[in-house]
PDB file of N, CA and C in Angstrom:
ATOM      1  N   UNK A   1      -8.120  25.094  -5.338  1.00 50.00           N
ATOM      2  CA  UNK A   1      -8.536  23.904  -4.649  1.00 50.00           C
ATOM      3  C   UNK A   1      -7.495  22.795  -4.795  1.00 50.00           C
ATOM      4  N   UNK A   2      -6.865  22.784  -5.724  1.00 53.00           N
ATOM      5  CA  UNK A   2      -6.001  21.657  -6.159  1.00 53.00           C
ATOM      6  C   UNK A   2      -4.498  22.580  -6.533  1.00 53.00           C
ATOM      7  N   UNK A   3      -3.786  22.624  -5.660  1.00 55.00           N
ATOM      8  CA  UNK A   3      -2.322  23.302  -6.140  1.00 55.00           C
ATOM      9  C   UNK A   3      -1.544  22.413  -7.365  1.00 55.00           C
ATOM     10  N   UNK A   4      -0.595  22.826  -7.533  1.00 62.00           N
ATOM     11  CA  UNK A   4       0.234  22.577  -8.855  1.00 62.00           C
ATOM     12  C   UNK A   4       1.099  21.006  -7.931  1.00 62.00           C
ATOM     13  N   UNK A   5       1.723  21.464  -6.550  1.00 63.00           N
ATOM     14  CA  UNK A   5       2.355  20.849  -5.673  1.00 63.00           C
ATOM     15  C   UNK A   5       1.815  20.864  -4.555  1.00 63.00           C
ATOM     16  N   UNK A   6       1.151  19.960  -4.498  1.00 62.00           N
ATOM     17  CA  UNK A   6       0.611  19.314  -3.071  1.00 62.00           C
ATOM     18  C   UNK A   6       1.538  18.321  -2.501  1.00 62.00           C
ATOM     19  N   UNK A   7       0.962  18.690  -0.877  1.00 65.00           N
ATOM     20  CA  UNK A   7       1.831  17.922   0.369  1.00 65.00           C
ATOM     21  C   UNK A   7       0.884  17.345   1.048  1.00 65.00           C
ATOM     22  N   UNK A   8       0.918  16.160   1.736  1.00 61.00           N
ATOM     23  CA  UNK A   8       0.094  15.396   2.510  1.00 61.00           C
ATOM     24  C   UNK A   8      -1.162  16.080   2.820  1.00 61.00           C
ATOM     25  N   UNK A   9      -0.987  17.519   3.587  1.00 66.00           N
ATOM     26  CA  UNK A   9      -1.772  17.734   3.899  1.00 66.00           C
ATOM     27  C   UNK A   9      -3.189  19.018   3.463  1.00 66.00           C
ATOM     28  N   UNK A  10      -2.689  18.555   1.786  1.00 66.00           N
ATOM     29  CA  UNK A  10      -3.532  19.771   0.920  1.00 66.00           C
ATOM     30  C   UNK A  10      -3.996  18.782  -0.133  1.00 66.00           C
ATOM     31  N   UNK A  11      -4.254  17.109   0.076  1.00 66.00           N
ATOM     32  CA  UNK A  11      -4.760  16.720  -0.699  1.00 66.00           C
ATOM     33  C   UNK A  11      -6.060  16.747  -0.872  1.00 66.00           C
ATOM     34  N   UNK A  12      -6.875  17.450   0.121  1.00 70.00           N
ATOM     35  CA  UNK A  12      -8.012  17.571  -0.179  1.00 70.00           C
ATOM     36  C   UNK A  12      -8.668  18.926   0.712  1.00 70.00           C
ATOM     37  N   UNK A  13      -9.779  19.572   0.181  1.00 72.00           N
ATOM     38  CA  UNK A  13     -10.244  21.033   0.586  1.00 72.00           C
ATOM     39  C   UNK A  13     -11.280  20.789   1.889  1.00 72.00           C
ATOM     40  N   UNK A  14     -10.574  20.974   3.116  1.00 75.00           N
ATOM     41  CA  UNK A  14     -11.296  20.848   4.418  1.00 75.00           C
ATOM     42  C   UNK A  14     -12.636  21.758   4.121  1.00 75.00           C
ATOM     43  N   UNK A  15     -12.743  23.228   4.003  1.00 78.00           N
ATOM     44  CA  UNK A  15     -13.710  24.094   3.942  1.00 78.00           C
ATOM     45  C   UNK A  15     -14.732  23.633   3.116  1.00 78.00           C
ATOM     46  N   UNK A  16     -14.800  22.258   1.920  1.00 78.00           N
ATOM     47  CA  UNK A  16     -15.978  21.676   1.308  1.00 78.00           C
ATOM     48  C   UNK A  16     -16.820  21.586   2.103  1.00 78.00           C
ATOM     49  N   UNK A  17     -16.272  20.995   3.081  1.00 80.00           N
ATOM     50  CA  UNK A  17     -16.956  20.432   4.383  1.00 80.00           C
ATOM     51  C   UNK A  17     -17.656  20.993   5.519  1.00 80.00           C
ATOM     52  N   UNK A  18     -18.598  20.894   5.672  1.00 81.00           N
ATOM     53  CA  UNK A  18     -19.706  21.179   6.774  1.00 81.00           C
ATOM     54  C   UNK A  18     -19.997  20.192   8.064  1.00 81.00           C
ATOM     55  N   UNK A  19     -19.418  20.819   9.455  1.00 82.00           N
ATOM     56  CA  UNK A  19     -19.985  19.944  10.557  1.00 82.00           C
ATOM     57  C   UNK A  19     -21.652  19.762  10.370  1.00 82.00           C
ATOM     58  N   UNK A  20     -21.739  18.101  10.596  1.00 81.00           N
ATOM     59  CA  UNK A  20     -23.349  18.115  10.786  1.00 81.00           C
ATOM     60  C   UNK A  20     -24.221  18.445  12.040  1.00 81.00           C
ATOM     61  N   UNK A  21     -24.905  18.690  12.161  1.00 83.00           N
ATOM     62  CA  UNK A  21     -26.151  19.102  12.666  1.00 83.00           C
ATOM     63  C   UNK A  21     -26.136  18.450  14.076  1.00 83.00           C
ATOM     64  N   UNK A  22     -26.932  18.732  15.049  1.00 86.00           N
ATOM     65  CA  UNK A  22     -26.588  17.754  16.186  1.00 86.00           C
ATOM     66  C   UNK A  22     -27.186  16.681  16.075  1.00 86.00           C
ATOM     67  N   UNK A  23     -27.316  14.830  16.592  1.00 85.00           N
ATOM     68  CA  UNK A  23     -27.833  14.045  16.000  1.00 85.00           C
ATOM     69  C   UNK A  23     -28.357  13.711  14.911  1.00 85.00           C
ATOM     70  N   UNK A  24     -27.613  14.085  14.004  1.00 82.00           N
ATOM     71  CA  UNK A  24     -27.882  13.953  12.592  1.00 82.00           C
ATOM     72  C   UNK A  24     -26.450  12.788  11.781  1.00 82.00           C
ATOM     73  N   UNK A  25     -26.897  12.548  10.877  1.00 79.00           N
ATOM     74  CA  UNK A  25     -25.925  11.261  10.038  1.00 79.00           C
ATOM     75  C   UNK A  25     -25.331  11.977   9.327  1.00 79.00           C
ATOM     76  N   UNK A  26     -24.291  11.687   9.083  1.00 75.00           N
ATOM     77  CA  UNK A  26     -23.165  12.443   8.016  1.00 75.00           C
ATOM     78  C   UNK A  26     -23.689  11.880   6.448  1.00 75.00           C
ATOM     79  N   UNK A  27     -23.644  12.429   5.732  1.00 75.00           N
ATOM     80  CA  UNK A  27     -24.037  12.448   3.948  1.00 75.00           C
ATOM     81  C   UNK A  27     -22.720  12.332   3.201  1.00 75.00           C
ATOM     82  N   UNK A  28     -21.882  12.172   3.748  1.00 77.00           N
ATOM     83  CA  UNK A  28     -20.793  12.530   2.220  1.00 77.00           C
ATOM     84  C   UNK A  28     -20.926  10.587   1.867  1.00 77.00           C
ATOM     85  N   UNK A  29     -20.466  10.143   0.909  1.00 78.00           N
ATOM     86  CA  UNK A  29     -20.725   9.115   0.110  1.00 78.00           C
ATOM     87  C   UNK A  29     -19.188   8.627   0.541  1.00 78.00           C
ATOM     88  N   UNK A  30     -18.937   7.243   0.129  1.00 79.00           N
ATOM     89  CA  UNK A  30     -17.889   6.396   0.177  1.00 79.00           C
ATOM     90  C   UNK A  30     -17.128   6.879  -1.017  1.00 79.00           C
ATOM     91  N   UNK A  31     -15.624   7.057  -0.938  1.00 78.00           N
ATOM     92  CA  UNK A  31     -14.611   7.082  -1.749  1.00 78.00           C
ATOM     93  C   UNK A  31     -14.898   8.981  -2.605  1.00 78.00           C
ATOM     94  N   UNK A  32     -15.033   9.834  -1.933  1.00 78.00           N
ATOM     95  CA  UNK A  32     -15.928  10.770  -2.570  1.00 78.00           C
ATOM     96  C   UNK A  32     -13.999  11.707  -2.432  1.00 78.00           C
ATOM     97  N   UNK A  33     -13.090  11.343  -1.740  1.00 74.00           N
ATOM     98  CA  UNK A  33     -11.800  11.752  -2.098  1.00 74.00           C
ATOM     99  C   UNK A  33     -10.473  11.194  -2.404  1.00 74.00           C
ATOM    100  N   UNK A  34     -10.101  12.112  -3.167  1.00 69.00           N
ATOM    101  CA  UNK A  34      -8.969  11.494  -3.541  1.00 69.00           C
ATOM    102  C   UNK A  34      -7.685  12.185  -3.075  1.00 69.00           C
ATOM    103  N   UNK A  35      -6.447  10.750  -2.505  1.00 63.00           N
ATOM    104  CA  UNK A  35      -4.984  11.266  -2.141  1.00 63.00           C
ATOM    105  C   UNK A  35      -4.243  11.115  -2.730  1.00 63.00           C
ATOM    106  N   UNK A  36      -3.268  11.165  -1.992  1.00 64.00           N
ATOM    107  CA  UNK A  36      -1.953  10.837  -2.726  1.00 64.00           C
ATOM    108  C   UNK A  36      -1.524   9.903  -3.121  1.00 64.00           C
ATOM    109  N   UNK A  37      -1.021   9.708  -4.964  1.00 68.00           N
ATOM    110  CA  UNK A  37      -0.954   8.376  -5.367  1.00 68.00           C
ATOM    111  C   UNK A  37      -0.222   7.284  -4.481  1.00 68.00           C
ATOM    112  N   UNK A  38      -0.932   6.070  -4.802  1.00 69.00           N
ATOM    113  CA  UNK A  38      -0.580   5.210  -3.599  1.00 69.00           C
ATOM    114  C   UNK A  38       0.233   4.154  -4.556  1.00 69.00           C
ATOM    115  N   UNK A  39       1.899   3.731  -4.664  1.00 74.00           N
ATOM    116  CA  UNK A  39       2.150   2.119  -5.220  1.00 74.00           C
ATOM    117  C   UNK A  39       2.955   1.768  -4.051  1.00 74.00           C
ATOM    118  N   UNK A  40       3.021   0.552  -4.862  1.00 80.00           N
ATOM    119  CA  UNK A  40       3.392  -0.016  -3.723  1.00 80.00           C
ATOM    120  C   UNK A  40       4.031  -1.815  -4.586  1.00 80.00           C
ATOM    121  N   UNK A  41       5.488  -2.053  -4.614  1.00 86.00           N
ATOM    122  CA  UNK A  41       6.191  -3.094  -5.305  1.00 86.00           C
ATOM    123  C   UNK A  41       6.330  -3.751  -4.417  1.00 86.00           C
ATOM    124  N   UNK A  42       6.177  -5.252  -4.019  1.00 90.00           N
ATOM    125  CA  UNK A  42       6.569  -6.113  -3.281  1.00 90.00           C
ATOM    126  C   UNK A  42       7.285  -7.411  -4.483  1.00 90.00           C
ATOM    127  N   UNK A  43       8.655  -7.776  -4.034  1.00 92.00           N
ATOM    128  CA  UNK A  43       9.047  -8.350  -4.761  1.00 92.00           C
ATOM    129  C   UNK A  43       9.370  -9.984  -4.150  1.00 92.00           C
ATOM    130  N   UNK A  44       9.431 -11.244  -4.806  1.00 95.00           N
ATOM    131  CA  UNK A  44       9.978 -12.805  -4.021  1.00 95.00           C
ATOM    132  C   UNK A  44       9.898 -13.230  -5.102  1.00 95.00           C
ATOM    133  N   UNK A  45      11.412 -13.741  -4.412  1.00 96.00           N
ATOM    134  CA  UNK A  45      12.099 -15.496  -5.435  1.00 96.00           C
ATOM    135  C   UNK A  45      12.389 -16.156  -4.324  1.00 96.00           C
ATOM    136  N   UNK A  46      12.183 -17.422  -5.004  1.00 96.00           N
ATOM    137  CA  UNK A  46      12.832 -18.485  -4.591  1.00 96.00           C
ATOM    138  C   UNK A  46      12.981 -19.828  -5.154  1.00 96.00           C
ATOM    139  N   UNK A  47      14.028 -20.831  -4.522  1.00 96.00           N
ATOM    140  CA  UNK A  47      14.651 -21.709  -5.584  1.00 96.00           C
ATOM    141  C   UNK A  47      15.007 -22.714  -4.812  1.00 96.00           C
ATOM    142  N   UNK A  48      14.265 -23.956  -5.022  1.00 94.00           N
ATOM    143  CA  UNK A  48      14.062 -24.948  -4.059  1.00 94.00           C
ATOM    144  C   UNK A  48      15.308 -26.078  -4.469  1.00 94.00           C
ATOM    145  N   UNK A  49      16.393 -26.527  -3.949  1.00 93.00           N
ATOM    146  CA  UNK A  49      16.715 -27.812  -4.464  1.00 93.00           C
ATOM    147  C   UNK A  49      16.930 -28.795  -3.918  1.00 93.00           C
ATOM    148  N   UNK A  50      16.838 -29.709  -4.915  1.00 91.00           N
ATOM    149  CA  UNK A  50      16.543 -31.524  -4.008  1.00 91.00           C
ATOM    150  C   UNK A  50      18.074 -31.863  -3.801  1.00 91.00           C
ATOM    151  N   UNK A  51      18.401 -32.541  -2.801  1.00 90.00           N
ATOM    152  CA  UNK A  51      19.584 -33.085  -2.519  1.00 90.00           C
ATOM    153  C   UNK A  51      19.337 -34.716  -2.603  1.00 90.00           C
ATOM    154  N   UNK A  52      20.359 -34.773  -3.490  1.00 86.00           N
ATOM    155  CA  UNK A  52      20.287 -36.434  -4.103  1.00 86.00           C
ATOM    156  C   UNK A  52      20.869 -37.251  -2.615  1.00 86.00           C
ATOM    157  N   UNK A  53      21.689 -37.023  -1.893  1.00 84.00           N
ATOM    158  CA  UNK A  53      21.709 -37.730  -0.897  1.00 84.00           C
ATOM    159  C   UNK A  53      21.075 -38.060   0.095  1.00 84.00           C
ATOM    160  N   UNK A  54      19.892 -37.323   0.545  1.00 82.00           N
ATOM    161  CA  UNK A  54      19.337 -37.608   1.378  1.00 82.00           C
ATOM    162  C   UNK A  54      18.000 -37.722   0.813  1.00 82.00           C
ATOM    163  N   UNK A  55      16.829 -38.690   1.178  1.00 82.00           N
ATOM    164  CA  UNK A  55      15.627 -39.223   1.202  1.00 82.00           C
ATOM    165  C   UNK A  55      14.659 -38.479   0.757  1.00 82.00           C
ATOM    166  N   UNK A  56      14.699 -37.369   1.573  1.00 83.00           N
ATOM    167  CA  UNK A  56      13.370 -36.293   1.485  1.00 83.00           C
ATOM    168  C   UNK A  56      14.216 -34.914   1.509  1.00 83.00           C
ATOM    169  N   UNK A  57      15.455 -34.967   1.422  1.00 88.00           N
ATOM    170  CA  UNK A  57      16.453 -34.103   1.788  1.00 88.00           C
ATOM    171  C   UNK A  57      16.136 -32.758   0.051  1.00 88.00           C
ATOM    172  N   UNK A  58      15.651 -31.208   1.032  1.00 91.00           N
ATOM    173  CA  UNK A  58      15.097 -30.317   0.307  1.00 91.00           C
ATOM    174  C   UNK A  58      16.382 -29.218   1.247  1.00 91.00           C
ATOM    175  N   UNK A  59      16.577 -28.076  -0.114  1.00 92.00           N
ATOM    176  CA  UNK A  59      17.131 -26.564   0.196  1.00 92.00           C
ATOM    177  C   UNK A  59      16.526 -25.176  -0.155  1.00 92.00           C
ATOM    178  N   UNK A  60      16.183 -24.887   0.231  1.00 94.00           N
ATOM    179  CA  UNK A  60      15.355 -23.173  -0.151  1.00 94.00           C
ATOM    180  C   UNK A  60      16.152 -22.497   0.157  1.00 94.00           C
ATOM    181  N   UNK A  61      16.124 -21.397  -1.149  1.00 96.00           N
ATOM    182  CA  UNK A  61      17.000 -20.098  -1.173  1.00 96.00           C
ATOM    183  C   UNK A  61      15.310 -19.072  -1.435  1.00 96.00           C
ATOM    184  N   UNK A  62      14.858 -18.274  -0.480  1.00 96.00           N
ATOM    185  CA  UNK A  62      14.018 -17.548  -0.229  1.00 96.00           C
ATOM    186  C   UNK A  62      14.513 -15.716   0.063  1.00 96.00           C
ATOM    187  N   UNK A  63      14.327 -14.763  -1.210  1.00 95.00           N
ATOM    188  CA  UNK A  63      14.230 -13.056  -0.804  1.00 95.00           C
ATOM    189  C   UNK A  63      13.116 -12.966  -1.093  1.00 95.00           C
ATOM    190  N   UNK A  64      12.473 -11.998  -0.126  1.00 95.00           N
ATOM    191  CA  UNK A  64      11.255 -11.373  -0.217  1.00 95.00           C
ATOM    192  C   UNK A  64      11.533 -10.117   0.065  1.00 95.00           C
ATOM    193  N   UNK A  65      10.964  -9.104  -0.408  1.00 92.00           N
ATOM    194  CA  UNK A  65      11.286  -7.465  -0.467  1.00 92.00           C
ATOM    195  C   UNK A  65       9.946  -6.853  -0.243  1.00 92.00           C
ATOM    196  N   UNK A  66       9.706  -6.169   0.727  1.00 87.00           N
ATOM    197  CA  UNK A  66       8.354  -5.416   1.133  1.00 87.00           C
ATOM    198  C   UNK A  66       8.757  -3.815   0.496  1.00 87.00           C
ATOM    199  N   UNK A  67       8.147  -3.125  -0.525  1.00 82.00           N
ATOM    200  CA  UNK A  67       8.348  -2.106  -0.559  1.00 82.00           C
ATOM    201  C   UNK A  67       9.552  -1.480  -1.802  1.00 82.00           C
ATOM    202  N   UNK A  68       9.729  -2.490  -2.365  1.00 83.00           N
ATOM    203  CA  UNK A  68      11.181  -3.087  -3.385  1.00 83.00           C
ATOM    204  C   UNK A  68      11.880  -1.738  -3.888  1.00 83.00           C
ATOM    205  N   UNK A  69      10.883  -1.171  -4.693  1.00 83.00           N
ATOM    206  CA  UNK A  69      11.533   0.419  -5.059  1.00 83.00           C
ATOM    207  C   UNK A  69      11.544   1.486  -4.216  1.00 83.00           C
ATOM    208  N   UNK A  70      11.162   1.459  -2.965  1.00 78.00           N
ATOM    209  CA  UNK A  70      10.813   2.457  -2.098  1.00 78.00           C
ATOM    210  C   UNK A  70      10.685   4.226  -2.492  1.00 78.00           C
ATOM    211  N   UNK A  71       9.662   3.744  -2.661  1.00 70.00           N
ATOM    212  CA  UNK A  71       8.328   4.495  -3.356  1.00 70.00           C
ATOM    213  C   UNK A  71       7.559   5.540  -1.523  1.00 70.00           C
ATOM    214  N   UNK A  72       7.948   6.529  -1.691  1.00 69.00           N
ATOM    215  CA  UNK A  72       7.147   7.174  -0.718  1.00 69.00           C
ATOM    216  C   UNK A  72       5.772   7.049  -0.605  1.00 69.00           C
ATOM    217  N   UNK A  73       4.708   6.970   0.619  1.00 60.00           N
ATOM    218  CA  UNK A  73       3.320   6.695   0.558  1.00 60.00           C
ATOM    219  C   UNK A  73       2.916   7.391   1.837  1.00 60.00           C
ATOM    220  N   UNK A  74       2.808   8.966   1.520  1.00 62.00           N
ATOM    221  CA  UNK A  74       2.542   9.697   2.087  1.00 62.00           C
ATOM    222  C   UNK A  74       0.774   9.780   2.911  1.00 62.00           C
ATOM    223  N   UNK A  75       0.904   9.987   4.269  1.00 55.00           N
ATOM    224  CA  UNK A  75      -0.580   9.513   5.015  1.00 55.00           C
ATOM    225  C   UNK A  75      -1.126   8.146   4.592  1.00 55.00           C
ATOM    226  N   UNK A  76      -0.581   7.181   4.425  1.00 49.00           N
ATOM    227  CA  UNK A  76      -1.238   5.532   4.355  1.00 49.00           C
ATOM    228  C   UNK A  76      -0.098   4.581   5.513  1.00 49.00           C
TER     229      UNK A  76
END
């Protein structure tokens, strides 16, 4: 049911599963499987500075990184 090395598409055992009935409600429960580990790093700096010459006078140095270690996230 659970291989040593699973791939996207053996994270979970289709044949558990039973089509329901005709007009009938499905029974399986919320969160009842589990995939493939999911992370996920998002990284930001930033570094604001005041400039003495001007009034209201501001500088931003802004990186933001979606995904920082790029980390595979297979079926999400």
């Amino acid at each position: 049911m659970y291989p040593a090395n699973k791939t996207a598409a053996q994270s979970f055992n289709p044949a558990a599963f039973a089509a329901p009935g005709a007009y009938t409600y499905r029974n399986a429960g919320r969160n009842i499987l589990r995939g493939p580990r999911y992370s996920d790093v998002d990284f930001s700096a930033s570094k604001t500075l005041r400039l003495p010459k001007l009034e209201n006078g501001q500088l931003q140095f802004r990186f933001d990184a979606t995904n920082a270690l790029n980390h595979t996230s297979l079926g999400i």
